[in-house]
Coordinates of C-alpha atoms and ligand atoms in Angstrom, one line a residue:
N1 CA -10.5 6.6 -0.1
K2 CA -7.9 6.3 2.6
G3 CA -10.2 4.3 5.0
K4 CA -8.7 4.1 8.4
Y5 CA -5.3 5.6 7.3
E6 CA -4.2 9.2 7.4
H7 CA -2.3 9.1 4.1
Y8 CA -2.3 7.1 0.9
M9 CA 1.3 6.1 1.3
Q10 CA 0.6 4.7 4.7
K11 CA -2.5 2.8 3.4
E12 CA -0.5 1.5 0.4
I13 CA 2.3 0.2 2.6
H14 CA -0.1 -1.6 4.9
E15 CA -2.1 -3.0 2.0
Q16 CA 0.9 -5.1 0.7
P17 CA -0.2 -8.5 2.1
E18 CA -3.4 -8.0 0.0
S19 CA -1.8 -6.4 -3.1
L20 CA 0.8 -9.3 -3.3
T21 CA -2.0 -11.8 -3.0
T22 CA -3.8 -10.2 -5.9
T23 CA -0.6 -10.1 -8.0
M24 CA -0.2 -13.9 -7.6
R25 CA -3.9 -14.8 -7.9
G26 CA -4.5 -17.5 -10.6
R27 CA -0.9 -17.5 -11.6
L28 CA 0.7 -20.0 -9.2
K29 CA -0.3 -23.7 -9.1
R30 CA 0.5 -25.7 -6.0
G31 CA 0.5 -29.0 -7.8
G32 CA -0.7 -32.3 -6.3
S33 CA 1.4 -35.0 -4.8
T34 CA 2.4 -36.1 -8.3
K35 CA 2.2 -32.8 -10.2
A36 CA 5.0 -30.2 -10.1
K37 CA 4.3 -26.7 -8.9
T38 CA 3.9 -24.3 -11.8
V39 CA 3.5 -20.7 -12.9
L40 CA 1.1 -19.5 -15.5
L41 CA 1.5 -16.1 -17.0
G42 CA -1.3 -15.8 -19.6
G43 CA 0.0 -12.6 -21.2
L44 CA 3.3 -14.3 -22.1
K45 CA 2.1 -17.7 -23.2
D46 CA 2.8 -17.3 -26.9
H47 CA 6.2 -15.7 -26.3
I48 CA 7.8 -17.7 -23.5
K49 CA 9.9 -19.8 -26.0
S50 CA 11.2 -16.7 -27.8
I51 CA 12.2 -15.1 -24.4
R52 CA 14.0 -18.3 -23.4
R53 CA 15.9 -18.3 -26.7
S54 CA 16.8 -14.6 -26.6
R55 CA 20.5 -13.7 -26.6
R56 CA 19.9 -11.3 -23.7
I57 CA 17.2 -9.8 -21.5
V58 CA 17.4 -6.1 -21.0
F59 CA 15.4 -4.5 -18.2
I60 CA 14.4 -0.9 -18.8
G61 CA 12.7 1.5 -16.4
C62 CA 13.1 4.5 -14.2
G63 CA 13.2 5.1 -10.4
T64 CA 11.4 2.5 -8.3
S65 CA 10.5 0.4 -11.4
Y66 CA 14.2 0.2 -12.3
N67 CA 15.0 -0.8 -8.7
A68 CA 12.4 -3.6 -8.8
A69 CA 14.0 -5.0 -11.9
L70 CA 17.4 -4.8 -10.3
A71 CA 16.1 -6.8 -7.3
A72 CA 14.8 -9.6 -9.7
R73 CA 17.9 -9.7 -11.9
P74 CA 19.8 -12.4 -10.0
I75 CA 16.9 -14.9 -10.0
I76 CA 16.2 -14.4 -13.7
E77 CA 19.9 -15.0 -14.5
E78 CA 20.0 -18.0 -12.2
L79 CA 16.8 -19.8 -13.5
S80 CA 17.0 -18.8 -17.1
G81 CA 20.7 -18.8 -17.8
V82 CA 20.1 -15.8 -20.1
P83 CA 22.4 -12.8 -19.5
V84 CA 20.4 -9.9 -18.0
T85 CA 21.5 -6.3 -18.4
M86 CA 19.9 -3.2 -16.8
E87 CA 19.1 0.2 -18.5
I88 CA 17.8 3.4 -17.0
A89 CA 15.4 4.4 -19.8
S90 CA 16.6 8.0 -20.2
D91 CA 20.3 6.8 -20.3
L92 CA 19.5 4.1 -23.0
V93 CA 17.9 6.8 -25.2
D94 CA 20.7 9.3 -24.5
R95 CA 23.4 6.9 -25.5
Q96 CA 21.3 5.2 -28.3
G97 CA 22.7 2.1 -26.6
P98 CA 22.8 -1.2 -28.5
I99 CA 19.5 -3.1 -28.6
Y100 CA 19.3 -6.1 -31.0
R101 CA 16.6 -8.2 -32.7
E102 CA 17.8 -11.2 -30.6
D103 CA 17.1 -9.2 -27.4
T104 CA 14.1 -9.4 -25.1
A105 CA 13.5 -5.8 -23.8
V106 CA 11.4 -5.8 -20.6
F107 CA 9.7 -2.4 -19.8
V108 CA 8.8 -2.0 -16.1
S109 CA 6.5 0.8 -15.2
Q110 CA 3.8 1.3 -12.6
S111 CA 1.9 3.9 -14.5
G112 CA 2.7 2.5 -18.0
E113 CA 2.9 6.2 -19.1
T114 CA 6.4 7.4 -18.1
A115 CA 7.8 9.4 -21.0
D116 CA 11.4 8.2 -20.7
T117 CA 10.3 4.6 -20.7
L118 CA 8.0 5.1 -23.6
L119 CA 10.8 6.7 -25.7
A120 CA 13.0 3.7 -24.8
L121 CA 10.2 1.4 -25.9
E122 CA 9.9 3.2 -29.3
Y123 CA 13.6 2.8 -29.7
A124 CA 13.6 -0.9 -28.8
L125 CA 10.7 -1.5 -31.3
E126 CA 12.6 0.3 -34.0
N127 CA 15.6 -2.0 -33.3
G128 CA 13.5 -5.1 -33.6
A129 CA 13.7 -6.4 -30.0
L130 CA 10.8 -8.5 -28.5
C131 CA 9.2 -6.0 -26.2
V132 CA 7.5 -7.1 -22.9
G133 CA 5.6 -4.7 -20.6
I134 CA 5.3 -5.1 -16.9
T135 CA 2.8 -2.4 -15.8
N136 CA 0.2 -1.8 -13.2
T137 CA -2.2 0.1 -15.5
V138 CA -4.4 -1.9 -17.9
G139 CA -4.6 -0.1 -21.3
S140 CA -1.6 2.2 -20.6
A141 CA 0.7 3.2 -23.4
I142 CA 3.3 0.7 -22.4
A143 CA 0.7 -2.1 -22.0
R144 CA -0.7 -1.3 -25.5
N145 CA 2.6 -0.8 -27.4
T146 CA 4.6 -3.9 -26.2
H147 CA 4.3 -7.3 -27.9
C148 CA 3.2 -9.0 -24.7
G149 CA 3.3 -8.5 -21.0
I150 CA 2.2 -9.1 -17.4
H151 CA 0.0 -6.9 -15.4
I152 CA 1.2 -6.2 -11.9
N153 CA -2.4 -6.1 -10.5
A154 CA -1.3 -4.3 -7.3
G155 CA -4.4 -2.1 -7.4
C156 CA -4.4 1.6 -7.9
E157 CA -1.4 3.4 -6.3
I158 CA -2.1 7.0 -5.4
G159 CA 0.8 8.1 -3.2
V160 CA 3.6 9.6 -5.4
A161 CA 6.1 7.3 -3.6
S162 CA 5.7 3.9 -5.1
T163 CA 5.4 1.2 -2.4
K164 CA 3.0 -1.6 -3.1
A165 CA 3.7 -1.5 -6.9
Y166 CA 7.4 -2.1 -6.1
T167 CA 6.9 -5.3 -4.1
S168 CA 4.4 -6.6 -6.6
Q169 CA 6.8 -5.8 -9.5
I170 CA 9.4 -8.0 -7.8
V171 CA 6.9 -10.8 -7.4
V172 CA 5.9 -10.6 -11.0
M173 CA 9.5 -10.8 -12.1
A174 CA 10.2 -13.7 -9.8
M175 CA 7.2 -15.5 -11.5
L176 CA 8.7 -14.5 -14.8
A177 CA 12.0 -16.1 -13.8
L178 CA 10.1 -19.3 -12.9
A179 CA 8.2 -19.2 -16.2
I180 CA 11.2 -18.8 -18.5
G181 CA 13.5 -21.0 -16.4
D182 CA 13.9 -24.5 -17.6
D183 CA 12.5 -27.3 -15.4
A184 CA 15.6 -29.3 -15.2
I185 CA 15.6 -31.8 -12.3
S186 CA 18.6 -30.0 -10.9
S187 CA 16.6 -26.8 -10.4
Q188 CA 13.4 -28.5 -9.2
A189 CA 13.9 -28.1 -5.5
R190 CA 14.9 -24.5 -5.9
R191 CA 11.8 -23.7 -8.0
E192 CA 9.5 -25.4 -5.5
A193 CA 11.1 -23.5 -2.6
I194 CA 10.5 -20.2 -4.5
I195 CA 6.9 -21.1 -5.2
D196 CA 6.3 -22.1 -1.6
G197 CA 8.0 -18.9 -0.6
L198 CA 5.7 -16.9 -2.8
F199 CA 2.6 -18.5 -1.3
D200 CA 3.8 -17.6 2.2
L201 CA 5.0 -14.1 1.3
P202 CA 1.8 -12.2 2.3
N203 CA 2.0 -13.8 5.8
K204 CA 5.7 -12.7 6.1
V205 CA 4.8 -9.2 4.9
R206 CA 2.0 -9.1 7.5
E207 CA 4.6 -10.0 10.1
V208 CA 7.2 -7.4 9.0
L209 CA 4.5 -4.7 9.0
K210 CA 4.4 -5.1 12.8
L211 CA 7.6 -3.1 12.9
D212 CA 5.6 0.1 12.3
Q213 CA 6.0 1.5 15.8
E214 CA 9.7 0.5 16.0
M215 CA 10.3 2.4 12.7
K216 CA 8.4 5.4 14.1
E217 CA 10.8 5.4 17.1
L218 CA 13.8 5.2 14.8
A219 CA 12.4 8.0 12.7
K220 CA 12.2 10.2 15.9
L221 CA 15.9 9.5 16.4
L222 CA 16.8 10.4 12.8
I223 CA 14.4 13.4 12.4
A224 CA 17.1 16.1 12.4
E225 CA 19.8 14.3 10.4
Q226 CA 21.2 15.8 7.2
S227 CA 21.9 12.5 5.5
L228 CA 21.4 8.7 5.7
L229 CA 23.3 6.0 3.8
V230 CA 22.0 2.6 3.0
F231 CA 24.4 -0.3 2.1
G232 CA 23.3 -3.5 0.5
R233 CA 24.6 -6.1 -1.9
G234 CA 23.4 -9.1 -4.0
Y235 CA 19.6 -9.4 -3.9
N236 CA 19.5 -6.4 -1.6
F237 CA 21.6 -3.9 -3.5
A238 CA 18.2 -2.9 -4.9
T239 CA 16.8 -2.6 -1.4
A240 CA 19.6 -0.1 -0.6
L241 CA 18.8 2.0 -3.7
E242 CA 15.0 1.8 -3.2
G243 CA 15.2 2.5 0.6
A244 CA 17.3 5.6 0.0
L245 CA 15.0 6.7 -2.9
K246 CA 12.0 6.5 -0.6
V247 CA 13.7 8.5 2.2
K248 CA 14.9 11.3 -0.1
E249 CA 11.7 11.7 -2.2
V250 CA 9.2 12.0 0.7
S251 CA 11.2 13.1 3.8
L252 CA 13.5 15.4 1.8
M253 CA 16.5 14.1 3.7
H254 CA 19.5 13.4 1.7
S255 CA 20.0 9.7 1.3
E256 CA 22.1 7.4 -0.8
G257 CA 21.8 3.7 -1.5
M258 CA 25.2 2.1 -2.1
L259 CA 26.6 -1.2 -3.1
A260 CA 28.4 -2.5 0.0
G261 CA 31.1 -4.0 -2.2
E262 CA 32.0 -0.5 -3.3
M263 CA 32.4 0.8 0.3
K264 CA 36.2 0.8 0.3
H265 CA 36.3 2.5 -3.0
G266 CA 35.1 5.9 -1.7
P267 CA 32.1 5.9 0.6
L268 CA 34.2 4.7 3.6
A269 CA 35.6 8.2 3.8
L270 CA 32.2 9.5 4.9
V271 CA 32.0 7.3 8.0
D272 CA 32.2 8.9 11.4
E273 CA 30.3 8.7 14.7
N274 CA 27.5 11.0 13.4
L275 CA 26.4 9.8 10.0
P276 CA 23.6 7.2 10.3
I277 CA 24.2 4.1 8.1
I278 CA 21.7 1.4 7.4
V279 CA 23.2 -2.0 6.5
I280 CA 21.1 -4.7 5.0
A281 CA 22.5 -8.0 6.3
T282 CA 19.8 -10.7 6.1
R283 CA 20.9 -14.3 5.5
D284 CA 21.9 -15.2 2.0
A285 CA 25.1 -16.1 0.1
C286 CA 26.5 -12.6 0.8
F287 CA 25.9 -12.7 4.6
S288 CA 29.5 -13.2 5.7
K289 CA 30.6 -10.3 3.5
Q290 CA 28.1 -8.1 5.1
Q291 CA 29.3 -9.2 8.5
S292 CA 32.7 -8.0 7.6
V293 CA 31.4 -4.7 6.2
I294 CA 29.6 -4.1 9.6
Q295 CA 32.9 -4.9 11.4
Q296 CA 34.8 -2.4 9.3
L297 CA 32.1 0.3 9.8
H298 CA 32.1 -0.5 13.6
A299 CA 35.9 -0.2 13.7
R300 CA 35.4 3.4 12.4
K301 CA 32.8 4.1 15.0
G302 CA 30.0 4.2 12.3
R303 CA 26.5 4.8 13.6
L304 CA 24.9 1.5 12.5
I305 CA 21.4 0.4 12.0
V306 CA 21.4 -3.2 10.8
V307 CA 18.5 -5.0 9.1
C308 CA 19.0 -8.7 9.8
S309 CA 17.1 -12.0 9.9
K310 CA 15.2 -12.8 13.1
G311 CA 17.5 -14.1 15.8
D312 CA 20.7 -12.8 14.2
V313 CA 21.4 -9.9 16.5
A314 CA 24.5 -11.5 18.0
A315 CA 25.8 -12.4 14.5
V316 CA 25.5 -8.8 13.1
C317 CA 26.4 -6.6 16.1
P318 CA 30.1 -6.8 16.8
G319 CA 29.9 -5.2 20.2
G320 CA 26.4 -6.6 21.2
S321 CA 23.1 -4.8 20.7
S322 CA 24.4 -1.7 22.5
S323 CA 26.8 -1.0 19.6
C324 CA 24.1 -0.8 16.9
R325 CA 20.4 -0.6 16.4
V326 CA 18.9 -3.8 14.9
I327 CA 15.8 -4.3 12.8
E328 CA 14.9 -8.0 12.8
V329 CA 12.9 -9.2 9.8
P330 CA 11.5 -12.6 9.0
Q331 CA 13.7 -14.7 6.7
V332 CA 12.3 -15.9 3.4
E333 CA 13.7 -17.5 0.2
D334 CA 16.7 -15.3 -0.7
C335 CA 15.3 -14.0 -4.0
L336 CA 12.1 -12.9 -2.2
Q337 CA 13.9 -11.2 0.7
P338 CA 13.9 -7.8 -1.0
V339 CA 10.1 -7.8 -0.8
V340 CA 10.3 -8.1 3.0
N341 CA 13.4 -6.0 3.6
I342 CA 12.1 -2.9 1.8
I343 CA 9.1 -2.6 4.2
P344 CA 10.8 -1.3 7.3
L345 CA 12.5 1.3 5.0
Q346 CA 9.1 2.3 3.5
L347 CA 7.8 2.7 7.0
L348 CA 10.9 4.7 8.1
A349 CA 10.5 7.1 5.1
Y350 CA 6.8 7.5 5.9
H351 CA 7.3 8.3 9.6
L352 CA 10.3 10.6 8.9
T353 CA 8.2 12.6 6.5
V354 CA 5.2 13.0 8.8
L355 CA 7.4 13.9 11.8
R356 CA 9.3 16.4 9.7
G357 CA 6.0 17.9 8.6
Y358 CA 6.2 17.4 4.9
N359 CA 3.5 16.3 2.4
V360 CA 3.9 12.5 2.3
D361 CA 1.5 11.8 -0.6
Q362 CA 2.5 14.7 -2.8
P363 CA 6.2 15.6 -2.3
R364 CA 7.3 18.9 -3.6
N365 CA 8.3 19.1 -7.3
L366 CA 7.3 15.5 -8.0
A367 CA 4.4 14.0 -10.1
K368 CA 3.0 10.5 -9.8
S369 CA 3.4 9.9 -13.5
V370 CA 6.3 11.6 -15.3
T371 CA 4.8 12.2 -18.7
T372 CA 7.4 14.7 -19.9
Q373 CA 11.1 14.3 -20.6
Ligands
LIG1 O1 5.2 4.8 -13.4 P1 6.7 4.4 -13.4 O2 6.9 3.1 -12.6 O3 7.2 4.2 -14.8 O4 7.5 5.6 -12.7 C1 8.9 5.6 -12.7 C2 9.3 6.5 -11.6 O5 9.0 7.8 -12.0 C3 8.8 6.2 -10.3 O6 9.0 4.9 -9.9 C4 9.4 7.2 -9.2 O7 10.7 6.9 -9.0 C5 8.6 7.0 -7.9 N1 8.0 8.2 -7.5 C6 9.4 6.5 -6.8 O8 8.7 6.3 -5.6

């Protein structure tokens, strides 16, 4: 049932304040004046110690689920101190890449039925790794065949393009980082800031959804473009990949997400006054590097669209707001910023598709659940 919405993708984008609330329900404890704020992940309780002690955490997934894990990777590394590596499921299986008994392999999948991810799970089980599932589908093959796991609880997702599952996956993995991270005094303030940030996230998402009309206007400007680049780094490298994936899969416009740090190693050659480029430049430790990327793109007359933190227009537009288009988003704790930042890009992909006259819920050649190799 689409309710007041025209399409499932639109409904699922706008549902995110509620889906995120459901994902966190019963799992975060505020703590009293004397008690610390904590995270409880029932499905992992017997395995937390083994995960903490593992030699490595390997995230395995495809498409959007892979991107969600990429967004969460830095906070898991920071809070747990355990090295984290990333594997696209099909590539791990193709290479028969190394997976060891001392590894924790985390399988991320909305459907829990993706063939490539399931094959990678079989492979990791054969190699003796501790296998954890993060899925949105209770009773799915990945939920059943892993040793333990966390349900995303984002609610049923019908649009082929994954939207609310993505943001809920990031939140689940941020909670995983808190659960496996040690509670050393030195990290206490950081942990509490993240927990407070999680509690407030649905409000911030409600706020960023107000950009809907602005993104429709931007889509009108981009409707006839051949291509769109998205540059991000740090926490928001994943936002660049995921934003570009959304645009290409539904609006059928060529789009590539790129690591901004790689710009000078090739992509810079593409820059001219015609190609639209989205740069994610919200406040975090990489902000000054993104400012310099914007300057370099500006110097080559790049057609810039910058996603920045509220109030930062002057800091991100070298020639003032006439030189680039700016999308201002609320600032949240850095590791949660990808949840906020993806939303204008989801809205952009949605409006571009509708304006271009394509099927937004059922893009050509794609299936919601890819159960064949
Ligand atoms: O169900 P899964 O999360 O395992 O699916 C993985 C991908 O097929 C999926 O995320 C795909 O990339 C989406 N259509 C992207 O919107």
